[in-house]
């Protein structure tokens, strides 16, 4: 069993070496984001098409309000070698993101931009659920307090 | 509605002070239990 | 900066391993030393029913400081901002509201061992079966997620192989629980509580000192405004669901019942109350760590990594050591409690009450120890494949546990709720909670489960004319004469 795993590991690590030369031009780095409208203001972006042995430098996400990135509003660096990044706290709106970085051989790249739409839950919906929860909590808490006082007297 | 800086700092500081007070209280309680032989 | 964080781990593998071995050896020896006094099964499972106030309050607090408080509180703060951390800290309400229940439990079941005992005596076999399923799903979900979190965290911080780290933490916790029983669990909880609190305070203090609250506030306001928004819809929706999740966890789980039964009689109420109040500010301190991430340019690949990453990233080697010790302690203080409480449930409810009614005290104590070992091995096997989705089990556990809130409450205080309604409330509540989790969203699972189960219980109370006799809960131990016990209760 360990033998098989070792062979598999070798295949997996060696395979890209054979293909990387041919694929270098073909491989398309792309940014992937949430496909649906984001209702919580947080989401995860993924850089796909990366080679597992590649050590990208200065990998970061750029954010803009338009597709052409006439003005880059924020930059979010990736953590270490990770090619995935979690962002949070966005207001309602349309945001454009693209990833920039450098391969280990020094070639700079920028991915095609992707759009993320953030549309939070309507406040009335949130407050309705909040009120239902609050009422239920009051029922539980007051029942405990009343019952404990009664029970305490009986058993005290 | 953004939480203001003063409320934000107040919240964090209050939580931090209360948290730091906890070990002191727990140790004092243990000493008290120990003296009155009520640990277990 | 980014370079050093990735190509090298925050701690060297040797240092990580040394810390694990040192803490592990200390705790196992401590457990062995505390276990010398255990003469009977009652000693082993319930620490002689005589735990004092200091240990009681500390164990209530420390057990509730799980890996969740050190990992999930920052995660929720990273996602939901202010409401994430404040909302998470409201889980303290579970401990606070359990305080009167603990007193009641001590009074009604002076000789009880587990929450399963209560359900069996109060509601009968059918409810007991439903309850055991809920308990086991919850306990294993939690055990496995703790074991996995241990392995993942040790690996993330020190590069220690996942399987090695996970195995080490399980061996250590099984080891001292096996030797010392509940006494060891409670005493280590006390020390672990001190370590956790001092550790998170130091990290938060250094963050405020290095980065500054005003810088954090202005950075969040400009780039991540929703995190400071008091009217953040998703966060408002999450709030009460989280509270009901916490209530369900505490009200049903034998982790808390065995503590209520183990505490001295006049200590149970105030220990849970003080434990809850002490716990309240901790998630705000751990959650705050996540709010500093944007200012520091730290954007984690997944939100659950934010806490340790920020602490280790900012404070370097020292921070990493502190994080390592804190999370290790938090994991251990929950893992040992769960092992002890679940093995009690298996020994008492399944083995003693259903398979071997004539088992002697020494036999039960031995069986309890084998069960701890067995649970440890089973958890280890389930943790081996490192299935990420198993961690997600805890996400919908809310649907399971919240259905027990009303049956437990009414069972303890109301004579009229019949067993079949309690069983239906738990089963239907869980089913509805699970459906709404998948159909509507995570923020309604516990809420809908609790609401449906509450309605069924209300119908049960309204339609029944049962008058349950509380004396039936006081099951006499075989060795004692029934006479003395009755006198004790009055």
XYZ file of C-alpha atoms in Angstrom:
686
model
C 0.000 0.000 0.000
C 2.670 2.597 0.908
C 4.469 1.534 -2.251
C 1.492 2.505 -4.395
C 1.206 5.827 -2.656
C 4.883 6.551 -3.246
C 4.603 5.708 -6.928
C 1.518 7.892 -7.224
C 3.325 10.723 -5.478
C 6.240 10.426 -7.866
C 3.907 10.442 -10.859
C 2.055 13.454 -9.568
C 5.220 15.420 -8.885
C 7.002 14.414 -12.064
C 4.112 14.733 -14.520
C 3.925 18.517 -14.468
C 7.628 18.689 -15.339
C 6.956 16.921 -18.638
C 4.058 19.081 -19.520
C 5.093 22.416 -18.093
C 7.341 23.313 -21.010
C 4.664 22.654 -23.576
C 1.963 24.109 -21.456
C 3.725 27.236 -20.281
C 2.069 29.336 -22.949
C -1.216 27.482 -22.912
C -1.857 27.491 -19.213
C -4.358 30.146 -18.409
C -4.280 31.624 -14.928
C -7.786 32.653 -14.015
C -9.545 34.077 -11.009
C -12.674 32.362 -9.770
C -15.180 33.919 -7.431
C -18.701 33.319 -6.159
C -21.112 32.594 -9.003
C -24.219 33.797 -7.192
C -24.979 37.154 -5.615
C -23.189 37.440 -2.255
C -25.651 38.029 0.565
C -23.293 38.001 3.550
C -20.613 40.413 2.351
C -17.853 37.808 2.521
C -16.589 35.469 -0.190
C -13.569 33.488 -1.327
C -11.546 34.077 -4.512
C -9.499 31.328 -6.089
C -6.583 31.538 -8.497
C -6.943 28.548 -10.819
C -4.657 27.079 -13.425
C -1.657 27.364 -11.119
C 1.137 24.807 -11.093
C 1.559 23.143 -7.715
C 5.343 23.545 -7.683
C 5.240 27.202 -8.725
C 6.189 29.814 -6.166
C 4.382 32.970 -7.202
C 5.771 36.283 -6.016
C 3.865 39.343 -4.893
C 0.566 37.678 -5.592
C -2.270 40.079 -4.863
C -5.868 40.884 -5.671
C -6.769 44.262 -7.103
C -10.207 45.707 -6.619
C -11.934 48.320 -8.749
C -15.398 49.627 -9.477
C -15.008 49.217 -13.247
C -13.966 46.423 -15.541
C -10.997 48.377 -16.962
C -9.489 49.100 -13.562
C -9.108 52.803 -14.330
C -8.623 53.203 -10.618
C -7.456 50.426 -8.323
C -9.270 51.002 -5.046
C -7.768 48.294 -2.875
C -5.086 45.647 -2.963
C -5.252 42.428 -0.972
C -2.061 40.339 -0.802
C -2.421 36.568 -0.757
C -1.087 34.820 2.326
C 2.161 33.053 1.529
C 1.921 30.347 -1.102
C -1.832 30.102 -0.900
C -3.739 30.736 -4.108
C -7.033 31.233 -2.331
C -8.109 34.322 -0.424
C -11.093 35.186 1.800
C -12.397 38.743 1.808
C -15.145 40.157 3.992
C -17.075 43.219 5.090
C -18.266 44.484 1.691
C -21.189 46.850 1.286
C -23.845 46.430 -1.412
C -22.438 46.971 -4.892
C -20.641 45.578 -7.926
C -16.952 44.930 -7.507
C -14.301 43.940 -10.044
C -11.349 41.830 -8.996
C -8.236 40.586 -10.770
C -5.118 38.826 -9.559
C -1.598 40.081 -10.295
C 1.721 38.499 -9.588
C 5.026 37.189 -10.822
C 5.990 33.653 -11.711
C 9.254 32.442 -10.270
C 10.971 33.107 -13.604
C 10.052 36.757 -13.309
C 7.200 36.999 -15.846
C 4.465 39.250 -14.609
C 0.859 38.332 -15.154
C -2.582 39.767 -14.617
C -5.699 37.647 -14.804
C -8.906 38.568 -16.566
C -11.184 40.558 -14.253
C -14.201 38.980 -12.621
C -17.272 40.658 -11.174
C -18.706 40.032 -7.724
C -22.105 41.395 -6.779
C -22.851 41.983 -3.112
C -26.485 42.423 -2.148
C -27.161 42.000 1.547
C -30.372 40.513 2.908
C -33.074 43.152 3.300
C -32.953 44.631 6.789
C -36.646 43.885 7.456
C -35.989 40.191 6.839
C -33.058 40.209 9.255
C -35.003 42.107 11.889
C -38.014 39.769 11.542
C -35.831 36.753 12.223
C -34.126 38.665 15.026
C -37.501 39.444 16.637
C -38.672 35.829 16.388
C -35.441 34.733 18.041
C -35.744 37.410 20.721
C -39.325 36.391 21.579
C -38.355 32.718 21.791
C -35.395 33.567 23.955
C -37.564 35.625 26.303
C -39.972 32.688 26.598
C -37.153 30.293 27.504
C -35.411 32.688 29.893
C -38.568 33.802 31.708
C -39.799 30.211 31.990
C -36.525 29.200 33.623
C -36.556 32.146 36.015
C -40.203 31.628 37.034
C -39.933 27.856 37.314
C -36.684 28.070 39.262
C -38.276 30.425 41.789
C -41.287 28.171 42.187
C -39.218 24.976 42.259
C -36.777 26.560 44.702
C -39.589 27.316 47.138
C -41.020 23.836 46.923
C -37.736 22.100 47.427
C -35.890 24.625 49.531
C -24.691 52.437 10.847
C -20.988 52.293 11.674
C -19.931 51.749 15.265
C -17.968 54.790 16.394
C -14.342 54.598 17.443
C -15.099 55.409 21.081
C -17.717 52.658 21.420
C -15.449 50.237 19.577
C -12.433 50.960 21.799
C -14.601 50.914 24.899
C -15.946 47.484 24.013
C -12.526 45.990 23.345
C -10.905 47.518 26.430
C -13.777 46.468 28.679
C -13.609 42.892 27.391
C -9.829 42.823 27.790
C -9.873 44.166 31.350
C -12.603 41.706 32.378
C -10.689 38.861 30.769
C -7.471 39.768 32.562
C -9.334 39.946 35.890
C -10.573 36.360 35.472
C -7.416 34.408 36.377
C -6.933 36.598 39.447
C -10.457 35.840 40.612
C -10.154 32.117 39.899
C -6.895 31.837 41.819
C -8.349 33.786 44.759
C -11.317 31.412 44.829
C -9.026 28.409 44.771
C -6.962 29.754 47.661
C -10.184 30.365 49.593
C -11.387 26.807 48.926
C -7.989 25.503 49.880
C -7.921 27.299 53.207
C -11.425 26.130 54.145
C -10.600 22.629 52.843
C -13.425 22.744 50.265
C -11.427 22.011 47.095
C -12.935 18.602 46.436
C 6.944 39.234 5.179
C 4.730 36.914 3.190
C 7.763 34.823 2.305
C 8.713 33.974 5.871
C 5.159 33.055 6.749
C 4.912 30.375 4.135
C 8.124 28.734 3.139
C 8.968 28.343 6.792
C 6.503 27.568 9.544
C 6.049 29.934 12.464
C 7.573 27.312 14.738
C 10.134 24.668 13.983
C 8.788 21.129 13.985
C 11.177 20.225 16.807
C 9.903 23.042 19.027
C 6.292 22.076 18.258
C 6.927 18.468 19.092
C 8.822 19.411 22.271
C 5.895 21.548 23.472
C 3.435 18.723 22.775
C 5.576 16.175 24.638
C 6.210 18.489 27.613
C 2.565 19.477 28.080
C 1.426 15.943 27.391
C 3.734 14.402 29.978
C 2.798 17.037 32.564
C -0.920 16.445 32.132
C -0.745 12.667 32.111
C 1.388 12.678 35.301
C -0.986 15.168 36.908
C -3.938 12.970 35.963
C -2.222 9.931 37.412
C -1.505 11.787 40.645
C -5.123 12.954 40.960
C -6.448 9.514 40.119
C -4.842 7.854 43.154
C -7.822 8.909 45.251
C -10.443 7.300 42.998
C -11.816 4.314 44.902
C -15.298 3.913 43.424
C -16.992 4.403 40.085
C -18.686 7.470 41.562
C -15.241 8.908 42.369
C -14.044 8.254 38.867
C -17.115 9.440 36.934
C -18.287 12.266 39.212
C -15.225 13.203 41.284
C -17.008 11.985 44.421
C -19.868 14.518 43.832
C -17.951 17.003 45.929
C -16.246 19.562 43.651
C -15.689 22.968 45.306
C -16.539 26.419 43.960
C -13.171 27.423 42.450
C -12.715 24.250 40.418
C -16.412 24.185 39.544
C -16.469 27.729 38.151
C -13.172 27.225 36.313
C -14.250 23.964 34.708
C -17.603 25.395 33.608
C -15.751 28.251 31.940
C -12.800 26.299 30.515
C -14.890 23.558 28.948
C -16.974 26.194 27.176
C -13.724 27.759 25.912
C -13.324 25.224 23.167
C -11.226 25.313 20.075
C -14.310 27.131 18.783
C -13.614 30.129 20.980
C -10.053 30.372 19.760
C -10.736 29.507 16.092
C -14.405 30.141 15.308
C -14.812 33.390 17.254
C -12.134 35.062 15.088
C -13.661 33.446 12.004
C -17.137 34.795 12.753
C -15.663 38.194 13.544
C -13.822 38.182 10.230
C -17.109 37.383 8.460
C -19.714 39.200 10.565
C -17.627 41.907 12.232
C -18.729 43.449 15.515
C -21.894 41.322 15.696
C -19.849 38.208 15.061
C -17.827 38.630 18.239
C -20.564 40.119 20.405
C -23.000 37.476 19.150
C -20.537 34.710 19.846
C -20.007 35.949 23.377
C -23.783 35.662 23.974
C -23.234 31.897 23.988
C -22.369 32.576 27.642
C -26.152 32.784 28.148
C -26.197 29.006 27.791
C -24.026 28.616 30.900
C -25.871 31.333 32.803
C -29.324 29.882 32.109
C -28.069 26.407 32.973
C -27.234 27.611 36.508
C -30.797 27.229 37.889
C -31.153 23.961 35.970
C -27.977 22.605 37.569
C -29.387 23.313 41.022
C -32.646 21.616 40.081
C -30.785 18.602 38.665
C -28.799 18.244 41.899
C -32.051 18.302 43.888
C -34.100 15.953 41.713
C -31.386 13.406 40.937
C -29.077 13.269 43.948
C -27.900 9.839 42.795
C -28.052 10.401 39.018
C -25.074 9.921 36.757
C -25.954 11.256 33.304
C -28.419 13.283 31.251
C -29.508 9.950 29.753
C -30.542 8.817 33.253
C -32.896 11.760 33.492
C -34.492 11.245 30.084
C -34.996 7.523 30.783
C -36.571 8.062 34.200
C -38.653 11.082 33.236
C -39.790 10.222 29.690
C -39.228 6.482 29.230
C -37.566 4.317 26.606
C -38.812 5.922 23.389
C -37.516 9.393 24.256
C -34.333 7.856 25.562
C -33.602 6.295 22.161
C -34.116 9.601 20.339
C -32.044 11.392 22.950
C -29.145 8.947 22.718
C -29.030 9.362 18.930
C -28.882 13.153 19.315
C -26.222 12.900 22.025
C -24.045 10.520 20.065
C -24.246 12.538 16.824
C -23.320 15.664 18.729
C -20.568 14.095 20.822
C -18.881 12.437 17.859
C -19.222 15.504 15.676
C -17.499 17.508 18.389
C -14.870 14.870 19.249
C -13.868 14.392 15.628
C -13.787 18.102 14.871
C -11.595 18.661 17.948
C -9.203 15.882 16.988
C -8.987 17.187 13.437
C -8.569 20.776 14.572
C -5.660 19.643 16.750
C -3.902 17.945 13.852
C -4.561 20.769 11.395
C -3.419 23.434 13.818
C -0.226 21.751 14.881
C 0.561 21.264 11.216
C -0.243 24.856 10.274
C 1.936 26.274 13.038
C 4.882 23.926 13.100
C 4.752 21.693 10.053
C 4.230 18.685 12.296
C 2.529 15.989 10.236
C -1.270 16.071 10.608
C -1.565 12.432 11.608
C 1.224 12.712 14.154
C -0.205 15.855 15.778
C -3.746 14.501 15.853
C -2.543 11.198 17.323
C -0.462 12.995 19.966
C -3.310 15.162 21.245
C -5.675 12.181 21.395
C -3.155 10.014 23.276
C -2.515 12.780 25.811
C -6.198 13.466 26.512
C -7.174 9.798 26.612
C -4.160 9.202 28.868
C -4.979 11.559 31.680
C -8.739 10.989 31.512
C -8.071 7.271 31.773
C -5.899 7.693 34.867
C -7.662 10.465 36.696
C -11.317 10.415 35.650
C -13.416 13.548 36.107
C -11.106 14.830 38.862
C -8.215 15.023 36.400
C -10.453 16.577 33.749
C -11.584 19.299 36.157
C -8.153 20.043 37.598
C -6.497 20.252 34.183
C -9.395 22.472 33.077
C -8.455 24.921 35.815
C -4.857 25.192 34.638
C -5.880 25.213 30.979
C -8.348 28.034 31.701
C -5.575 30.159 33.197
C -3.271 29.456 30.246
C -5.964 30.267 27.681
C -6.988 33.547 29.303
C -3.466 34.805 29.870
C -2.498 33.783 26.331
C -5.344 35.533 24.516
C -4.965 38.610 26.722
C -1.274 38.889 25.846
C -1.990 38.557 22.120
C -4.785 41.160 22.207
C -2.693 43.514 24.336
C 0.281 43.325 21.965
C -2.015 43.869 18.972
C -3.472 47.024 20.508
C 0.018 48.172 21.384
C 1.553 47.418 17.965
C -1.295 48.357 15.661
C -3.620 50.591 17.677
C -7.390 50.520 17.955
C -7.880 53.756 15.988
C -5.846 52.455 13.028
C -7.820 49.219 13.004
C -11.087 51.139 13.204
C -10.289 53.530 10.345
C -8.943 50.769 8.081
C -12.088 48.675 8.612
C -14.289 51.708 8.042
C -12.768 52.458 4.646
C -12.168 48.978 3.186
C -14.453 46.608 5.089
C -17.263 48.864 6.322
C -19.795 46.095 6.962
C -17.601 44.669 9.718
C -18.261 47.782 11.799
C -21.921 48.020 10.781
C -24.338 47.632 13.683
C -27.135 46.837 11.200
C -25.350 44.104 9.218
C -28.293 41.908 8.088
C -26.599 38.491 7.880
C -24.971 39.062 11.278
C -28.290 40.039 12.851
C -29.844 36.856 11.449
C -27.052 34.726 12.848
C -27.316 36.081 16.399
C -30.248 34.240 18.004
C -29.649 31.066 16.050
C -26.213 30.951 17.657
C -27.692 31.526 21.109
C -30.168 28.658 20.673
C -27.405 26.427 19.367
C -25.472 27.139 22.568
C -28.509 26.566 24.802
C -29.165 23.213 23.102
C -25.530 22.159 23.430
C -25.403 22.861 27.145
C -28.928 21.771 28.161
C -28.708 18.308 26.613
C -25.054 17.353 26.837
C -23.804 15.044 29.525
C -20.642 17.166 29.637
C -22.675 19.724 31.598
C -24.980 17.342 33.440
C -22.085 15.328 34.824
C -20.564 18.594 36.065
C -23.821 19.684 37.691
C -23.977 16.311 39.449
C -20.310 16.384 40.444
C -20.383 19.829 42.066
C -21.106 20.252 45.772
C -24.790 20.864 46.317
C -24.686 24.557 47.162
C -22.027 25.207 44.515
C -23.809 24.061 41.316
C -25.868 27.236 40.787
C -23.202 29.848 41.438
C -20.479 27.910 39.623
C -22.373 27.946 36.331
C -23.418 31.566 36.830
C -19.872 32.751 37.554
C -18.430 30.482 34.841
C -20.791 32.050 32.295
C -20.034 35.614 33.372
C -16.296 34.947 33.235
C -16.655 33.451 29.769
C -18.649 36.389 28.369
C -15.760 38.750 27.447
C -13.381 36.075 26.108
C -14.841 35.711 22.573
C -14.671 39.497 22.196
C -10.959 39.403 22.962
C -10.266 36.438 20.645
C -12.604 37.809 17.962
C -10.925 41.212 18.029
C -7.706 39.563 16.859
C -9.411 38.954 13.495
C -10.366 42.612 13.082
C -6.686 43.558 12.971
C -6.110 41.323 9.932
C -6.941 43.862 7.157
C -4.723 46.543 8.667
C -1.871 44.030 8.779
C -2.471 42.976 5.191
C -3.347 39.453 6.272
C -6.086 37.870 4.163
C -6.324 34.183 4.980
C -7.202 31.513 2.422
C -10.118 30.409 4.575
C -11.761 32.425 7.377
C -11.130 29.820 10.113
C -7.375 30.405 9.796
C -7.528 34.102 10.585
C -6.982 33.979 14.362
C -3.787 31.916 14.524
C -2.422 33.542 11.344
C -2.739 37.069 12.706
C -1.287 36.159 16.089
C 1.618 34.222 14.621
C 2.174 36.730 11.815
C 2.374 39.805 14.023
C 4.087 38.490 17.078
C 6.520 36.202 15.301
C 8.044 33.267 17.125
C 6.772 34.265 20.591
C 3.254 34.771 19.259
C 3.355 31.411 17.577
C 4.422 29.685 20.793
C 1.614 31.436 22.692
C -0.976 30.522 20.037
C 0.267 26.965 19.990
C -0.053 26.564 23.762
C -3.410 28.354 23.960
C -5.059 26.347 21.205
C -3.546 23.121 22.463
C -4.977 23.849 25.941
C -8.375 24.828 24.551
C -8.565 21.631 22.518
C -7.500 19.485 25.451
C -9.919 21.066 27.930
C -12.878 20.203 25.678
C -11.620 16.887 24.380
C -11.054 15.441 27.866
C -14.491 16.601 29.070
C -16.197 15.043 26.078
C -14.308 11.780 26.459
C -15.239 11.562 30.146
C -18.883 12.579 29.694
C -19.510 10.367 26.668
C -17.909 7.344 28.283
C -20.075 7.901 31.374
C -23.125 7.931 29.113
C -22.084 4.681 27.447
C -21.138 2.982 30.731
C -24.162 4.068 32.696
C -26.975 4.329 30.165
C -26.172 1.615 27.710
C -24.046 -0.881 29.614
C -25.242 -0.703 33.209
C -28.926 0.050 32.590
C -29.506 -2.112 29.532
C -26.888 -4.844 29.297
C -25.469 -5.682 32.720
C -27.820 -4.516 35.441
C -25.949 -6.525 38.089
C -22.484 -5.131 37.287
C -20.394 -4.401 40.382
C -18.862 -1.027 41.107
C -15.334 -2.155 40.271
C -16.602 -3.718 37.073
C -18.263 -0.435 36.031
C -15.097 1.529 36.726
C -13.087 -0.863 34.555
C -15.713 -0.731 31.828
C -15.709 3.082 31.984
C -11.955 3.106 31.399
C -12.217 0.707 28.446
C -14.908 2.960 27.010
C -12.658 6.015 27.221
C -9.977 4.060 25.405
C -12.489 2.802 22.848
C -13.870 6.274 22.195
C -10.332 7.580 21.775
C -9.527 4.885 19.222
C -12.803 5.407 17.354
C -12.198 9.157 17.226
C -8.663 8.522 16.018
C -9.918 6.264 13.213
C -12.506 8.845 12.152
C -9.850 11.597 12.189
C -7.359 9.601 10.111
C -8.772 10.333 6.641
C -8.941 14.095 7.388
C -12.277 14.518 5.674
C -12.854 18.254 5.647
C -16.613 17.865 5.536
C -16.700 16.125 8.913
C -15.813 19.439 10.503
C -18.943 20.799 8.870
C -20.935 18.290 10.908
C -20.938 20.762 13.771
C -22.619 23.331 11.538
C -25.889 21.479 11.426
C -25.547 19.939 14.883
C -27.560 23.010 15.923
C -30.657 21.372 14.442
C -30.110 18.300 16.613
C -29.338 19.877 19.956
C -31.804 22.786 19.868
C -34.689 20.289 19.699
C -33.824 19.134 23.239
C -34.163 22.570 24.904
C -37.903 22.455 25.657
C -38.154 18.735 26.477
C -35.340 19.144 29.044
C -36.756 22.350 30.497
C -40.324 21.076 30.805
C -39.066 17.690 31.918
C -37.273 19.323 34.835
C -40.006 21.723 35.923
C -43.361 20.524 34.571
C -45.159 17.384 35.737
C -47.505 17.177 32.759
C -45.287 16.719 29.692
C -45.690 13.061 28.623
C -42.790 11.018 27.277
C -44.252 10.413 23.817
C -44.573 14.146 23.222
C -40.990 14.695 24.354
C -39.815 12.012 21.912
C -41.859 13.520 19.084
C -40.622 17.026 19.930
C -36.982 15.962 19.697
C -37.417 13.854 16.541
C -39.632 16.281 14.593
C -37.707 19.327 15.796
C -34.435 17.826 14.556
C -35.987 16.901 11.197
C -37.464 20.366 10.664
C -34.210 22.007 11.749
C -32.210 19.930 9.270
C -34.658 20.678 6.437
C -34.538 24.398 7.077
C -30.737 24.244 7.266
C -30.574 22.875 3.732
C -33.574 24.711 2.255
C -33.248 28.168 3.854
C -29.831 28.533 5.452
C -27.600 27.910 8.453
C -29.055 30.828 10.391
C -32.431 29.123 10.941
C -31.434 25.537 11.792
C -31.357 25.807 15.593
C -34.124 28.418 15.705
C -36.673 26.393 13.726
C -35.741 23.163 15.480
C -36.305 24.738 18.889
C -39.545 26.455 17.822
C -41.128 23.274 16.404
C -40.065 21.158 19.368
C -41.408 23.835 21.727
C -44.791 23.826 19.978
C -45.058 20.034 20.207
C -44.173 20.192 23.905
C -46.808 22.902 24.457
C -49.458 20.701 22.835
C -48.270 17.807 24.996
C -48.594 19.799 28.222
C -51.970 21.174 27.154
C -53.494 17.795 26.262
C -52.079 15.653 29.041
C -53.439 15.069 32.498
C -50.338 13.260 33.729
C -48.857 14.190 37.098
C -45.294 12.946 37.121
C -44.000 11.958 40.538
C -40.609 13.631 41.031
C -39.578 10.872 43.465
C -39.291 8.522 40.492
C -36.220 10.463 39.363
C -34.342 9.628 42.519
C -33.078 6.198 41.590
C -31.561 4.497 44.611
C -28.037 3.204 44.352
C -27.934 -0.540 44.936
C -25.739 -0.374 48.023
C -27.637 2.285 49.976
C -30.931 1.728 51.730
C -33.843 3.660 50.169
C -34.806 5.042 53.585
C -31.760 7.255 54.114
C -32.082 8.725 50.652
C -35.647 9.766 51.093
C -34.778 11.536 54.282
C -31.964 13.309 52.524
C -34.301 14.722 49.877
C -36.870 16.144 52.237
